[in-house]
Coordinates of C-alpha atoms in Angstrom, one line a residue:
M27 CA -0.3 -14.3 9.9
R28 CA -1.8 -12.7 7.7
I29 CA -2.6 -9.2 7.3
T30 CA -6.5 -8.5 6.3
V31 CA -6.7 -4.6 4.2
D32 CA -10.4 -2.9 5.0
R33 CA -10.0 -1.0 1.4
D34 CA -13.1 0.9 2.3
R35 CA -11.6 2.2 5.5
C36 CA -8.3 2.8 4.2
E37 CA -7.3 6.8 3.4
G38 CA -3.9 6.5 2.8
H39 CA -2.2 8.3 5.4
G40 CA 0.6 6.0 5.5
V41 CA 1.2 5.4 8.7
C42 CA 1.6 1.6 8.2
E43 CA 4.0 2.2 5.6
T44 CA 5.9 4.4 8.5
A45 CA 5.8 0.9 10.4
A46 CA 6.2 -1.9 8.2
P47 CA 7.9 -0.5 5.2
D48 CA 8.9 -3.9 4.2
L49 CA 5.3 -5.1 3.9
F50 CA 3.4 -1.6 2.5
Q51 CA 3.7 1.3 0.4
I52 CA 1.5 4.1 -0.3
D53 CA 1.3 4.3 -4.5
D54 CA 1.3 7.9 -6.7
E55 CA -2.1 7.8 -6.8
G56 CA -2.5 7.3 -2.4
D57 CA -3.5 3.3 -2.6
L58 CA -2.4 1.3 -0.5
V59 CA -0.5 -1.6 -2.0
F60 CA 0.1 -4.4 0.5
H61 CA 3.3 -6.6 -0.8
L62 CA 2.2 -10.1 1.0
D63 CA -2.0 -9.7 0.4
G64 CA -3.1 -13.3 0.6
H65 CA 0.0 -14.8 1.8
D66 CA 1.6 -15.2 5.9
I67 CA 3.5 -12.6 7.0
P68 CA 7.1 -14.1 7.5
E69 CA 8.0 -14.3 11.3
E70 CA 11.1 -12.1 11.7
Q71 CA 8.3 -9.1 10.2
W72 CA 5.6 -9.7 12.9
A73 CA 6.7 -7.0 15.5
A74 CA 6.2 -4.7 12.1
A75 CA 2.9 -6.4 11.0
T76 CA 1.4 -6.2 14.2
N77 CA 2.9 -2.8 14.9
S78 CA 0.9 -1.2 11.4
V79 CA -2.2 -2.4 12.7
L80 CA -1.9 -1.6 16.0
T81 CA -1.0 2.3 14.6
C82 CA -3.3 2.4 12.1
P83 CA -5.0 5.8 12.5
V84 CA -8.4 4.1 10.9
A85 CA -8.6 0.5 12.0
A86 CA -8.4 -0.2 8.2
L87 CA -5.9 -3.3 8.8
K88 CA -6.6 -6.7 10.8
L89 CA -4.6 -9.2 12.3
E90 CA -5.0 -12.6 11.5
K91 CA -3.5 -15.4 13.0

């Protein structure tokens, strides 16, 4: 499972960081840092990853299986 980030849609709300703090971070400039960009998400983080995708207010995150 992977997550792709549409950086043009992302507005830096930080909801994904709240849902999955081990995966996402909003940096000091308000930009999203996705720690596993281009990599598979470990199985133990699937629930948090899925929750982050579902709660993104601008649908900037997509889940790929």
